[in-house]
């Protein structure tokens, strides 16, 4: 699945970059809110609010807060997971065509989990009432392209290192979003993210963005 996705993204972005029509510049000053879900039982509902603000012509900074929720039955237990996360991101963006920006980013986020377990016919063990915390450090690369003045697409690949206690893990994620302006400076969009490197958790949802 990952190789097929990579080929689709590369082909799509190559075709889009081939367009050289002069279209309005991108805005990096906005507030965005989204909801979604995933293909994993531990992530039934996902909610977030993020904001971005330009520092100068080529750099923007942003922050975000996230909330994830999931509950499921397994091994004779009812398990529940709640996750609160906040994140910071710095983005370098440079125009590489009249309607396309290259993106490079650095991210930091912290997530706090609340894991609970209620026995039905089984035994919860060490899972019950756990509250682990994780620090995440990431780097990303991508392209942002305007198909028309009111339609744009963005593709990214992020590499993230996660630390907890004395252990670390590194994962990759590729994402693709499509957005259309429906009112003045207000757009709606859809997004999909593929989990890579053995973490087969895909996330998908919808969002609304307001430029300012």
mmCIF file of N, CA, C and O in Angstrom, residues 2-104:
data_model
loop_
_atom_site.group_PDB
_atom_site.id
_atom_site.type_symbol
_atom_site.label_atom_id
_atom_site.label_comp_id
_atom_site.label_asym_id
_atom_site.label_seq_id
_atom_site.Cartn_x
_atom_site.Cartn_y
_atom_site.Cartn_z
ATOM 1 N N UNK A 2 1.997 1.261 0.736
ATOM 2 C CA UNK A 2 2.822 2.454 0.847
ATOM 3 C C UNK A 2 3.482 2.812 -0.482
ATOM 4 O O UNK A 2 3.563 3.976 -0.851
ATOM 5 N N UNK A 3 3.954 1.774 -1.223
ATOM 6 C CA UNK A 3 4.573 2.038 -2.515
ATOM 7 C C UNK A 3 3.539 2.583 -3.492
ATOM 8 O O UNK A 3 3.819 3.494 -4.266
ATOM 9 N N UNK A 4 2.340 2.012 -3.482
ATOM 10 C CA UNK A 4 1.282 2.486 -4.376
ATOM 11 C C UNK A 4 0.926 3.931 -4.058
ATOM 12 O O UNK A 4 0.748 4.753 -4.953
ATOM 13 N N UNK A 5 0.823 4.246 -2.765
ATOM 14 C CA UNK A 5 0.527 5.620 -2.366
ATOM 15 C C UNK A 5 1.609 6.577 -2.837
ATOM 16 O O UNK A 5 1.326 7.651 -3.367
ATOM 17 N N UNK A 6 2.867 6.194 -2.649
ATOM 18 C CA UNK A 6 3.972 7.066 -3.042
ATOM 19 C C UNK A 6 3.933 7.355 -4.533
ATOM 20 O O UNK A 6 4.144 8.489 -4.973
ATOM 21 N N UNK A 7 3.637 6.331 -5.346
ATOM 22 C CA UNK A 7 3.559 6.532 -6.784
ATOM 23 C C UNK A 7 2.424 7.477 -7.158
ATOM 24 O O UNK A 7 2.572 8.335 -8.034
ATOM 25 N N UNK A 8 1.281 7.324 -6.490
ATOM 26 C CA UNK A 8 0.140 8.197 -6.756
ATOM 27 C C UNK A 8 0.479 9.645 -6.422
ATOM 28 O O UNK A 8 0.209 10.574 -7.193
ATOM 29 N N UNK A 9 1.087 9.867 -5.231
ATOM 30 C CA UNK A 9 1.428 11.227 -4.814
ATOM 31 C C UNK A 9 2.434 11.855 -5.756
ATOM 32 O O UNK A 9 2.286 12.995 -6.199
ATOM 33 N N UNK A 10 3.487 11.104 -6.083
ATOM 34 C CA UNK A 10 4.522 11.646 -6.968
ATOM 35 C C UNK A 10 3.936 11.993 -8.331
ATOM 36 O O UNK A 10 4.204 13.061 -8.898
ATOM 37 N N UNK A 11 3.120 11.096 -8.879
ATOM 38 C CA UNK A 11 2.508 11.344 -10.188
ATOM 39 C C UNK A 11 1.594 12.561 -10.159
ATOM 40 O O UNK A 11 1.627 13.407 -11.043
ATOM 41 N N UNK A 12 0.763 12.642 -9.084
ATOM 42 C CA UNK A 12 -0.176 13.758 -8.967
ATOM 43 C C UNK A 12 0.549 15.085 -8.855
ATOM 44 O O UNK A 12 0.234 16.056 -9.561
ATOM 45 N N UNK A 13 1.548 15.150 -7.964
ATOM 46 C CA UNK A 13 2.265 16.404 -7.760
ATOM 47 C C UNK A 13 3.080 16.785 -8.989
ATOM 48 O O UNK A 13 3.219 17.966 -9.311
ATOM 49 N N UNK A 14 3.620 15.793 -9.704
ATOM 50 C CA UNK A 14 4.357 16.093 -10.931
ATOM 51 C C UNK A 14 3.462 16.746 -11.972
ATOM 52 O O UNK A 14 3.829 17.722 -12.616
ATOM 53 N N UNK A 15 2.243 16.215 -12.118
ATOM 54 C CA UNK A 15 1.295 16.802 -13.058
ATOM 55 C C UNK A 15 0.891 18.205 -12.643
ATOM 56 O O UNK A 15 0.763 19.107 -13.473
ATOM 57 N N UNK A 16 0.705 18.386 -11.324
ATOM 58 C CA UNK A 16 0.279 19.700 -10.852
ATOM 59 C C UNK A 16 1.376 20.737 -11.023
ATOM 60 O O UNK A 16 1.123 21.874 -11.419
ATOM 61 N N UNK A 17 2.598 20.352 -10.710
ATOM 62 C CA UNK A 17 3.707 21.298 -10.832
ATOM 63 C C UNK A 17 3.937 21.682 -12.288
ATOM 64 O O UNK A 17 4.437 22.754 -12.602
ATOM 65 N N UNK A 18 3.547 20.799 -13.216
ATOM 66 C CA UNK A 18 3.731 21.083 -14.633
ATOM 67 C C UNK A 18 2.924 22.296 -15.074
ATOM 68 O O UNK A 18 3.228 22.940 -16.079
ATOM 69 N N UNK A 19 1.860 22.622 -14.331
ATOM 70 C CA UNK A 19 1.058 23.797 -14.659
ATOM 71 C C UNK A 19 1.829 25.055 -14.301
ATOM 72 O O UNK A 19 2.412 25.155 -13.231
ATOM 73 N N UNK A 20 1.848 26.057 -15.174
ATOM 74 C CA UNK A 20 2.604 27.284 -14.922
ATOM 75 C C UNK A 20 1.722 28.519 -15.001
ATOM 76 O O UNK A 20 2.197 29.624 -15.225
ATOM 77 N N UNK A 21 0.416 28.341 -14.797
ATOM 78 C CA UNK A 21 -0.471 29.493 -14.830
ATOM 79 C C UNK A 21 -0.237 30.381 -13.615
ATOM 80 O O UNK A 21 -0.040 29.902 -12.514
ATOM 81 N N UNK A 22 -0.256 31.690 -13.803
ATOM 82 C CA UNK A 22 -0.073 32.621 -12.691
ATOM 83 C C UNK A 22 -1.358 32.695 -11.878
ATOM 84 O O UNK A 22 -2.402 33.089 -12.383
ATOM 85 N N UNK A 23 -1.295 32.277 -10.623
ATOM 86 C CA UNK A 23 -2.454 32.258 -9.741
ATOM 87 C C UNK A 23 -2.084 33.003 -8.463
ATOM 88 O O UNK A 23 -0.910 33.181 -8.136
ATOM 89 N N UNK A 24 -3.087 33.445 -7.735
ATOM 90 C CA UNK A 24 -2.855 34.227 -6.521
ATOM 91 C C UNK A 24 -1.922 33.501 -5.553
ATOM 92 O O UNK A 24 -1.893 32.269 -5.495
ATOM 93 N N UNK A 25 -1.151 34.258 -4.785
ATOM 94 C CA UNK A 25 -0.205 33.682 -3.834
ATOM 95 C C UNK A 25 -0.935 33.002 -2.679
ATOM 96 O O UNK A 25 -2.099 33.276 -2.397
ATOM 97 N N UNK A 26 -0.207 32.122 -1.981
ATOM 98 C CA UNK A 26 -0.763 31.404 -0.850
ATOM 99 C C UNK A 26 -0.817 32.291 0.391
ATOM 100 O O UNK A 26 -0.002 33.194 0.556
ATOM 101 N N UNK A 27 -1.752 31.992 1.263
ATOM 102 C CA UNK A 27 -1.803 32.633 2.566
ATOM 103 C C UNK A 27 -1.274 31.664 3.617
ATOM 104 O O UNK A 27 -1.664 30.496 3.654
ATOM 105 N N UNK A 28 -0.384 32.147 4.471
ATOM 106 C CA UNK A 28 0.125 31.358 5.584
ATOM 107 C C UNK A 28 -0.357 31.941 6.918
ATOM 108 O O UNK A 28 0.205 31.636 7.971
ATOM 109 N N UNK A 29 -1.400 32.766 6.847
ATOM 110 C CA UNK A 29 -2.027 33.338 8.037
ATOM 111 C C UNK A 29 -3.457 32.814 8.108
ATOM 112 O O UNK A 29 -4.328 33.251 7.349
ATOM 113 N N UNK A 30 -3.703 31.864 9.005
ATOM 114 C CA UNK A 30 -5.034 31.252 9.056
ATOM 115 C C UNK A 30 -5.267 30.535 10.380
ATOM 116 O O UNK A 30 -4.343 30.263 11.144
ATOM 117 N N UNK A 31 -6.548 30.237 10.604
ATOM 118 C CA UNK A 31 -6.985 29.353 11.697
ATOM 119 C C UNK A 31 -7.751 28.210 11.044
ATOM 120 O O UNK A 31 -8.561 28.437 10.138
ATOM 121 N N UNK A 32 -7.492 26.978 11.510
ATOM 122 C CA UNK A 32 -8.125 25.803 10.907
ATOM 123 C C UNK A 32 -8.644 24.874 12.002
ATOM 124 O O UNK A 32 -7.982 24.665 13.021
ATOM 125 N N UNK A 33 -9.829 24.316 11.789
ATOM 126 C CA UNK A 33 -10.415 23.343 12.716
ATOM 127 C C UNK A 33 -10.840 22.120 11.924
ATOM 128 O O UNK A 33 -11.368 22.241 10.809
ATOM 129 N N UNK A 34 -10.609 20.917 12.495
ATOM 130 C CA UNK A 34 -10.942 19.701 11.765
ATOM 131 C C UNK A 34 -11.437 18.590 12.664
ATOM 132 O O UNK A 34 -11.202 18.594 13.878
ATOM 133 N N UNK A 35 -12.162 17.667 12.075
ATOM 134 C CA UNK A 35 -12.619 16.463 12.763
ATOM 135 C C UNK A 35 -12.327 15.275 11.847
ATOM 136 O O UNK A 35 -12.249 15.419 10.625
ATOM 137 N N UNK A 36 -12.142 14.086 12.470
ATOM 138 C CA UNK A 36 -11.845 12.927 11.655
ATOM 139 C C UNK A 36 -11.899 11.642 12.443
ATOM 140 O O UNK A 36 -12.357 11.603 13.594
ATOM 141 N N UNK A 37 -11.401 10.592 11.835
ATOM 142 C CA UNK A 37 -11.354 9.274 12.453
ATOM 143 C C UNK A 37 -10.181 8.528 11.836
ATOM 144 O O UNK A 37 -9.387 9.098 11.077
ATOM 145 N N UNK A 38 -10.059 7.230 12.143
ATOM 146 C CA UNK A 38 -8.961 6.441 11.610
ATOM 147 C C UNK A 38 -9.401 5.004 11.411
ATOM 148 O O UNK A 38 -10.524 4.623 11.753
ATOM 149 N N UNK A 39 -8.492 4.193 10.890
ATOM 150 C CA UNK A 39 -8.774 2.782 10.699
ATOM 151 C C UNK A 39 -8.362 1.946 11.914
ATOM 152 O O UNK A 39 -8.318 0.725 11.838
ATOM 153 N N UNK A 40 -8.051 2.597 13.031
ATOM 154 C CA UNK A 40 -7.612 1.904 14.241
ATOM 155 C C UNK A 40 -8.669 2.061 15.329
ATOM 156 O O UNK A 40 -9.233 3.144 15.509
ATOM 157 N N UNK A 41 -8.921 0.996 16.079
ATOM 158 C CA UNK A 41 -9.975 1.028 17.098
ATOM 159 C C UNK A 41 -9.689 2.029 18.210
ATOM 160 O O UNK A 41 -10.616 2.501 18.867
ATOM 161 N N UNK A 42 -8.434 2.365 18.445
ATOM 162 C CA UNK A 42 -8.084 3.277 19.529
ATOM 163 C C UNK A 42 -8.269 4.739 19.145
ATOM 164 O O UNK A 42 -8.090 5.622 19.988
ATOM 165 N N UNK A 43 -8.605 5.014 17.885
ATOM 166 C CA UNK A 43 -8.780 6.386 17.421
ATOM 167 C C UNK A 43 -10.091 6.502 16.652
ATOM 168 O O UNK A 43 -10.119 6.610 15.427
ATOM 169 N N UNK A 44 -11.199 6.487 17.394
ATOM 170 C CA UNK A 44 -12.516 6.612 16.769
ATOM 171 C C UNK A 44 -12.826 8.054 16.383
ATOM 172 O O UNK A 44 -13.398 8.323 15.325
ATOM 173 N N UNK A 45 -12.495 8.992 17.258
ATOM 174 C CA UNK A 45 -12.770 10.399 17.022
ATOM 175 C C UNK A 45 -11.521 11.235 17.173
ATOM 176 O O UNK A 45 -10.735 11.034 18.106
ATOM 177 N N UNK A 46 -11.309 12.176 16.249
ATOM 178 C CA UNK A 46 -10.149 13.058 16.285
ATOM 179 C C UNK A 46 -10.622 14.493 16.045
ATOM 180 O O UNK A 46 -11.381 14.751 15.117
ATOM 181 N N UNK A 47 -10.145 15.427 16.873
ATOM 182 C CA UNK A 47 -10.559 16.826 16.794
ATOM 183 C C UNK A 47 -9.320 17.710 16.981
ATOM 184 O O UNK A 47 -8.465 17.409 17.825
ATOM 185 N N UNK A 48 -9.234 18.801 16.219
ATOM 186 C CA UNK A 48 -8.072 19.669 16.374
ATOM 187 C C UNK A 48 -8.397 21.097 15.963
ATOM 188 O O UNK A 48 -9.324 21.351 15.187
ATOM 189 N N UNK A 49 -7.594 22.014 16.478
ATOM 190 C CA UNK A 49 -7.590 23.416 16.059
ATOM 191 C C UNK A 49 -6.135 23.816 15.888
ATOM 192 O O UNK A 49 -5.298 23.545 16.769
ATOM 193 N N UNK A 50 -5.822 24.426 14.760
ATOM 194 C CA UNK A 50 -4.448 24.847 14.499
ATOM 195 C C UNK A 50 -4.443 26.257 13.923
ATOM 196 O O UNK A 50 -5.430 26.695 13.317
ATOM 197 N N UNK A 51 -3.335 26.954 14.113
ATOM 198 C CA UNK A 51 -3.208 28.300 13.580
ATOM 199 C C UNK A 51 -1.813 28.494 13.007
ATOM 200 O O UNK A 51 -0.853 27.818 13.421
ATOM 201 N N UNK A 52 -1.704 29.397 12.034
ATOM 202 C CA UNK A 52 -0.428 29.695 11.391
ATOM 203 C C UNK A 52 -0.299 31.200 11.200
ATOM 204 O O UNK A 52 -1.289 31.871 10.897
ATOM 205 N N UNK A 53 0.926 31.719 11.375
ATOM 206 C CA UNK A 53 1.169 33.160 11.212
ATOM 207 C C UNK A 53 2.515 33.367 10.536
ATOM 208 O O UNK A 53 3.517 32.774 10.919
ATOM 209 N N UNK A 54 2.527 34.204 9.510
ATOM 210 C CA UNK A 54 3.767 34.509 8.804
ATOM 211 C C UNK A 54 4.705 35.340 9.669
ATOM 212 O O UNK A 54 4.276 36.278 10.344
ATOM 213 N N UNK A 55 5.989 34.992 9.623
ATOM 214 C CA UNK A 55 7.026 35.776 10.299
ATOM 215 C C UNK A 55 7.665 36.732 9.295
ATOM 216 O O UNK A 55 7.942 37.884 9.588
ATOM 217 N N UNK A 56 7.916 36.218 8.101
ATOM 218 C CA UNK A 56 8.388 37.045 6.992
ATOM 219 C C UNK A 56 7.945 36.389 5.684
ATOM 220 O O UNK A 56 7.059 35.537 5.689
ATOM 221 N N UNK A 57 8.549 36.759 4.582
ATOM 222 C CA UNK A 57 8.111 36.273 3.270
ATOM 223 C C UNK A 57 8.195 34.756 3.147
ATOM 224 O O UNK A 57 7.389 34.138 2.440
ATOM 225 N N UNK A 58 9.158 34.125 3.829
ATOM 226 C CA UNK A 58 9.397 32.704 3.621
ATOM 227 C C UNK A 58 9.228 31.827 4.860
ATOM 228 O O UNK A 58 9.419 30.611 4.767
ATOM 229 N N UNK A 59 8.886 32.401 5.993
ATOM 230 C CA UNK A 59 8.796 31.603 7.220
ATOM 231 C C UNK A 59 7.477 31.880 7.923
ATOM 232 O O UNK A 59 7.047 33.033 8.052
ATOM 233 N N UNK A 60 6.844 30.814 8.382
ATOM 234 C CA UNK A 60 5.645 30.929 9.205
ATOM 235 C C UNK A 60 5.787 30.017 10.416
ATOM 236 O O UNK A 60 6.537 29.037 10.390
ATOM 237 N N UNK A 61 5.079 30.358 11.473
ATOM 238 C CA UNK A 61 5.078 29.538 12.687
ATOM 239 C C UNK A 61 3.633 29.223 13.042
ATOM 240 O O UNK A 61 2.705 29.967 12.684
ATOM 241 N N UNK A 62 3.436 28.113 13.729
ATOM 242 C CA UNK A 62 2.079 27.728 14.064
ATOM 243 C C UNK A 62 2.005 26.904 15.329
ATOM 244 O O UNK A 62 3.010 26.399 15.831
ATOM 245 N N UNK A 63 0.799 26.769 15.836
ATOM 246 C CA UNK A 63 0.535 25.951 17.007
ATOM 247 C C UNK A 63 -0.765 25.190 16.825
ATOM 248 O O UNK A 63 -1.604 25.563 15.999
ATOM 249 N N UNK A 64 -0.913 24.103 17.582
ATOM 250 C CA UNK A 64 -2.111 23.274 17.433
ATOM 251 C C UNK A 64 -2.431 22.556 18.734
ATOM 252 O O UNK A 64 -1.545 22.292 19.551
ATOM 253 N N UNK A 65 -3.721 22.263 18.929
ATOM 254 C CA UNK A 65 -4.161 21.403 20.012
ATOM 255 C C UNK A 65 -5.024 20.304 19.411
ATOM 256 O O UNK A 65 -5.786 20.543 18.467
ATOM 257 N N UNK A 66 -4.879 19.080 19.951
ATOM 258 C CA UNK A 66 -5.584 17.916 19.420
ATOM 259 C C UNK A 66 -6.247 17.146 20.561
ATOM 260 O O UNK A 66 -5.761 17.163 21.698
ATOM 261 N N UNK A 67 -7.326 16.459 20.217
ATOM 262 C CA UNK A 67 -7.966 15.532 21.149
ATOM 263 C C UNK A 67 -8.371 14.288 20.378
ATOM 264 O O UNK A 67 -9.004 14.377 19.316
ATOM 265 N N UNK A 68 -7.985 13.113 20.890
ATOM 266 C CA UNK A 68 -8.308 11.834 20.261
ATOM 267 C C UNK A 68 -9.058 10.964 21.264
ATOM 268 O O UNK A 68 -8.757 10.989 22.464
ATOM 269 N N UNK A 69 -9.996 10.177 20.755
ATOM 270 C CA UNK A 69 -10.752 9.292 21.632
ATOM 271 C C UNK A 69 -11.025 7.959 20.934
ATOM 272 O O UNK A 69 -11.244 7.902 19.723
ATOM 273 N N UNK A 70 -10.995 6.865 21.727
ATOM 274 C CA UNK A 70 -11.346 5.559 21.193
ATOM 275 C C UNK A 70 -11.764 4.615 22.301
ATOM 276 O O UNK A 70 -11.280 4.715 23.425
ATOM 277 N N UNK A 71 -12.706 3.724 22.023
ATOM 278 C CA UNK A 71 -13.063 2.661 22.959
ATOM 279 C C UNK A 71 -13.363 1.393 22.175
ATOM 280 O O UNK A 71 -13.868 1.457 21.054
ATOM 281 N N UNK A 72 -13.026 0.265 22.751
ATOM 282 C CA UNK A 72 -13.186 -1.007 22.061
ATOM 283 C C UNK A 72 -13.201 -2.144 23.069
ATOM 284 O O UNK A 72 -12.843 -1.979 24.235
ATOM 285 N N UNK A 73 -13.639 -3.314 22.616
ATOM 286 C CA UNK A 73 -13.674 -4.518 23.441
ATOM 287 C C UNK A 73 -12.624 -5.495 22.943
ATOM 288 O O UNK A 73 -12.508 -5.729 21.731
ATOM 289 N N UNK A 74 -11.844 -6.057 23.896
ATOM 290 C CA UNK A 74 -10.802 -7.011 23.533
ATOM 291 C C UNK A 74 -10.455 -7.861 24.745
ATOM 292 O O UNK A 74 -10.358 -7.350 25.868
ATOM 293 N N UNK A 75 -10.293 -9.154 24.517
ATOM 294 C CA UNK A 75 -9.846 -10.095 25.553
ATOM 295 C C UNK A 75 -10.708 -10.036 26.803
ATOM 296 O O UNK A 75 -10.193 -10.104 27.937
ATOM 297 N N UNK A 76 -12.011 -9.867 26.617
ATOM 298 C CA UNK A 76 -12.903 -9.836 27.767
ATOM 299 C C UNK A 76 -12.854 -8.558 28.568
ATOM 300 O O UNK A 76 -13.258 -8.527 29.731
ATOM 301 N N UNK A 77 -12.384 -7.459 27.944
ATOM 302 C CA UNK A 77 -12.289 -6.164 28.617
ATOM 303 C C UNK A 77 -12.848 -5.065 27.722
ATOM 304 O O UNK A 77 -12.830 -5.174 26.496
ATOM 305 N N UNK A 78 -13.328 -3.998 28.350
ATOM 306 C CA UNK A 78 -13.692 -2.791 27.619
ATOM 307 C C UNK A 78 -12.586 -1.772 27.850
ATOM 308 O O UNK A 78 -12.330 -1.373 28.986
ATOM 309 N N UNK A 79 -11.908 -1.379 26.795
ATOM 310 C CA UNK A 79 -10.776 -0.466 26.906
ATOM 311 C C UNK A 79 -11.143 0.899 26.327
ATOM 312 O O UNK A 79 -11.920 1.008 25.387
ATOM 313 N N UNK A 80 -10.542 1.926 26.906
ATOM 314 C CA UNK A 80 -10.840 3.303 26.508
ATOM 315 C C UNK A 80 -9.548 4.103 26.479
ATOM 316 O O UNK A 80 -8.690 3.950 27.356
ATOM 317 N N UNK A 81 -9.421 4.952 25.481
ATOM 318 C CA UNK A 81 -8.224 5.781 25.341
ATOM 319 C C UNK A 81 -8.612 7.226 25.035
ATOM 320 O O UNK A 81 -9.405 7.487 24.136
ATOM 321 N N UNK A 82 -8.023 8.147 25.793
ATOM 322 C CA UNK A 82 -8.189 9.579 25.544
ATOM 323 C C UNK A 82 -6.803 10.194 25.441
ATOM 324 O O UNK A 82 -5.938 9.929 26.282
ATOM 325 N N UNK A 83 -6.605 11.029 24.430
ATOM 326 C CA UNK A 83 -5.300 11.627 24.204
ATOM 327 C C UNK A 83 -5.451 13.137 24.032
ATOM 328 O O UNK A 83 -6.238 13.599 23.201
ATOM 329 N N UNK A 84 -4.683 13.895 24.797
ATOM 330 C CA UNK A 84 -4.574 15.342 24.621
ATOM 331 C C UNK A 84 -3.181 15.646 24.093
ATOM 332 O O UNK A 84 -2.185 15.121 24.610
ATOM 333 N N UNK A 85 -3.110 16.491 23.083
ATOM 334 C CA UNK A 85 -1.816 16.795 22.472
ATOM 335 C C UNK A 85 -1.756 18.277 22.103
ATOM 336 O O UNK A 85 -2.756 18.868 21.706
ATOM 337 N N UNK A 86 -0.578 18.868 22.270
ATOM 338 C CA UNK A 86 -0.336 20.206 21.740
ATOM 339 C C UNK A 86 0.927 20.158 20.894
ATOM 340 O O UNK A 86 1.808 19.304 21.104
ATOM 341 N N UNK A 87 1.013 21.035 19.910
ATOM 342 C CA UNK A 87 2.151 21.012 19.014
ATOM 343 C C UNK A 87 2.552 22.394 18.531
ATOM 344 O O UNK A 87 1.742 23.324 18.503
ATOM 345 N N UNK A 88 3.831 22.532 18.145
ATOM 346 C CA UNK A 88 4.394 23.750 17.569
ATOM 347 C C UNK A 88 5.102 23.382 16.274
ATOM 348 O O UNK A 88 5.680 22.298 16.154
ATOM 349 N N UNK A 89 5.051 24.295 15.299
ATOM 350 C CA UNK A 89 5.674 24.010 14.013
ATOM 351 C C UNK A 89 6.235 25.286 13.397
ATOM 352 O O UNK A 89 5.620 26.351 13.462
ATOM 353 N N UNK A 90 7.407 25.153 12.808
ATOM 354 C CA UNK A 90 7.988 26.216 12.002
ATOM 355 C C UNK A 90 8.077 25.741 10.560
ATOM 356 O O UNK A 90 8.511 24.609 10.304
ATOM 357 N N UNK A 91 7.651 26.574 9.615
ATOM 358 C CA UNK A 91 7.611 26.169 8.206
ATOM 359 C C UNK A 91 8.394 27.162 7.354
ATOM 360 O O UNK A 91 8.175 28.376 7.434
ATOM 361 N N UNK A 92 9.310 26.630 6.544
ATOM 362 C CA UNK A 92 9.980 27.420 5.515
ATOM 363 C C UNK A 92 9.293 27.113 4.189
ATOM 364 O O UNK A 92 9.136 25.939 3.824
ATOM 365 N N UNK A 93 8.845 28.148 3.487
ATOM 366 C CA UNK A 93 8.160 27.949 2.214
ATOM 367 C C UNK A 93 8.773 28.840 1.146
ATOM 368 O O UNK A 93 9.092 30.005 1.384
ATOM 369 N N UNK A 94 8.957 28.255 -0.021
ATOM 370 C CA UNK A 94 9.589 28.987 -1.128
ATOM 371 C C UNK A 94 8.865 28.665 -2.428
ATOM 372 O O UNK A 94 8.596 27.492 -2.717
ATOM 373 N N UNK A 95 8.569 29.680 -3.192
ATOM 374 C CA UNK A 95 7.895 29.494 -4.471
ATOM 375 C C UNK A 95 8.851 28.824 -5.459
ATOM 376 O O UNK A 95 9.972 29.301 -5.682
ATOM 377 N N UNK A 96 8.420 27.703 -6.052
ATOM 378 C CA UNK A 96 9.240 27.006 -7.042
ATOM 379 C C UNK A 96 8.598 27.036 -8.426
ATOM 380 O O UNK A 96 9.198 26.578 -9.399
ATOM 381 N N UNK A 97 7.359 27.540 -8.512
ATOM 382 C CA UNK A 97 6.637 27.749 -9.774
ATOM 383 C C UNK A 97 5.603 28.828 -9.484
ATOM 384 O O UNK A 97 5.322 29.142 -8.322
ATOM 385 N N UNK A 98 4.997 29.440 -10.508
ATOM 386 C CA UNK A 98 4.028 30.513 -10.258
ATOM 387 C C UNK A 98 2.870 30.109 -9.364
ATOM 388 O O UNK A 98 2.252 30.953 -8.734
ATOM 389 N N UNK A 99 2.563 28.818 -9.268
ATOM 390 C CA UNK A 99 1.427 28.376 -8.478
ATOM 391 C C UNK A 99 1.789 27.245 -7.505
ATOM 392 O O UNK A 99 0.927 26.491 -7.079
ATOM 393 N N UNK A 100 3.083 27.108 -7.166
ATOM 394 C CA UNK A 100 3.533 26.001 -6.319
ATOM 395 C C UNK A 100 4.591 26.462 -5.327
ATOM 396 O O UNK A 100 5.546 27.148 -5.709
ATOM 397 N N UNK A 101 4.414 26.096 -4.058
ATOM 398 C CA UNK A 101 5.397 26.367 -3.010
ATOM 399 C C UNK A 101 6.004 25.059 -2.517
ATOM 400 O O UNK A 101 5.298 24.061 -2.324
ATOM 401 N N UNK A 102 7.324 25.096 -2.294
ATOM 402 C CA UNK A 102 8.006 24.003 -1.623
ATOM 403 C C UNK A 102 7.965 24.265 -0.128
ATOM 404 O O UNK A 102 8.178 25.404 0.322
ATOM 405 N N UNK A 103 7.683 23.225 0.676
ATOM 406 C CA UNK A 103 7.566 23.357 2.122
ATOM 407 C C UNK A 103 8.615 22.507 2.828
ATOM 408 O O UNK A 103 8.854 21.359 2.448
ATOM 409 N N UNK A 104 9.224 23.069 3.871
ATOM 410 C CA UNK A 104 10.115 22.318 4.752
ATOM 411 C C UNK A 104 9.767 22.731 6.177
ATOM 412 O O UNK A 104 9.647 23.929 6.461
#
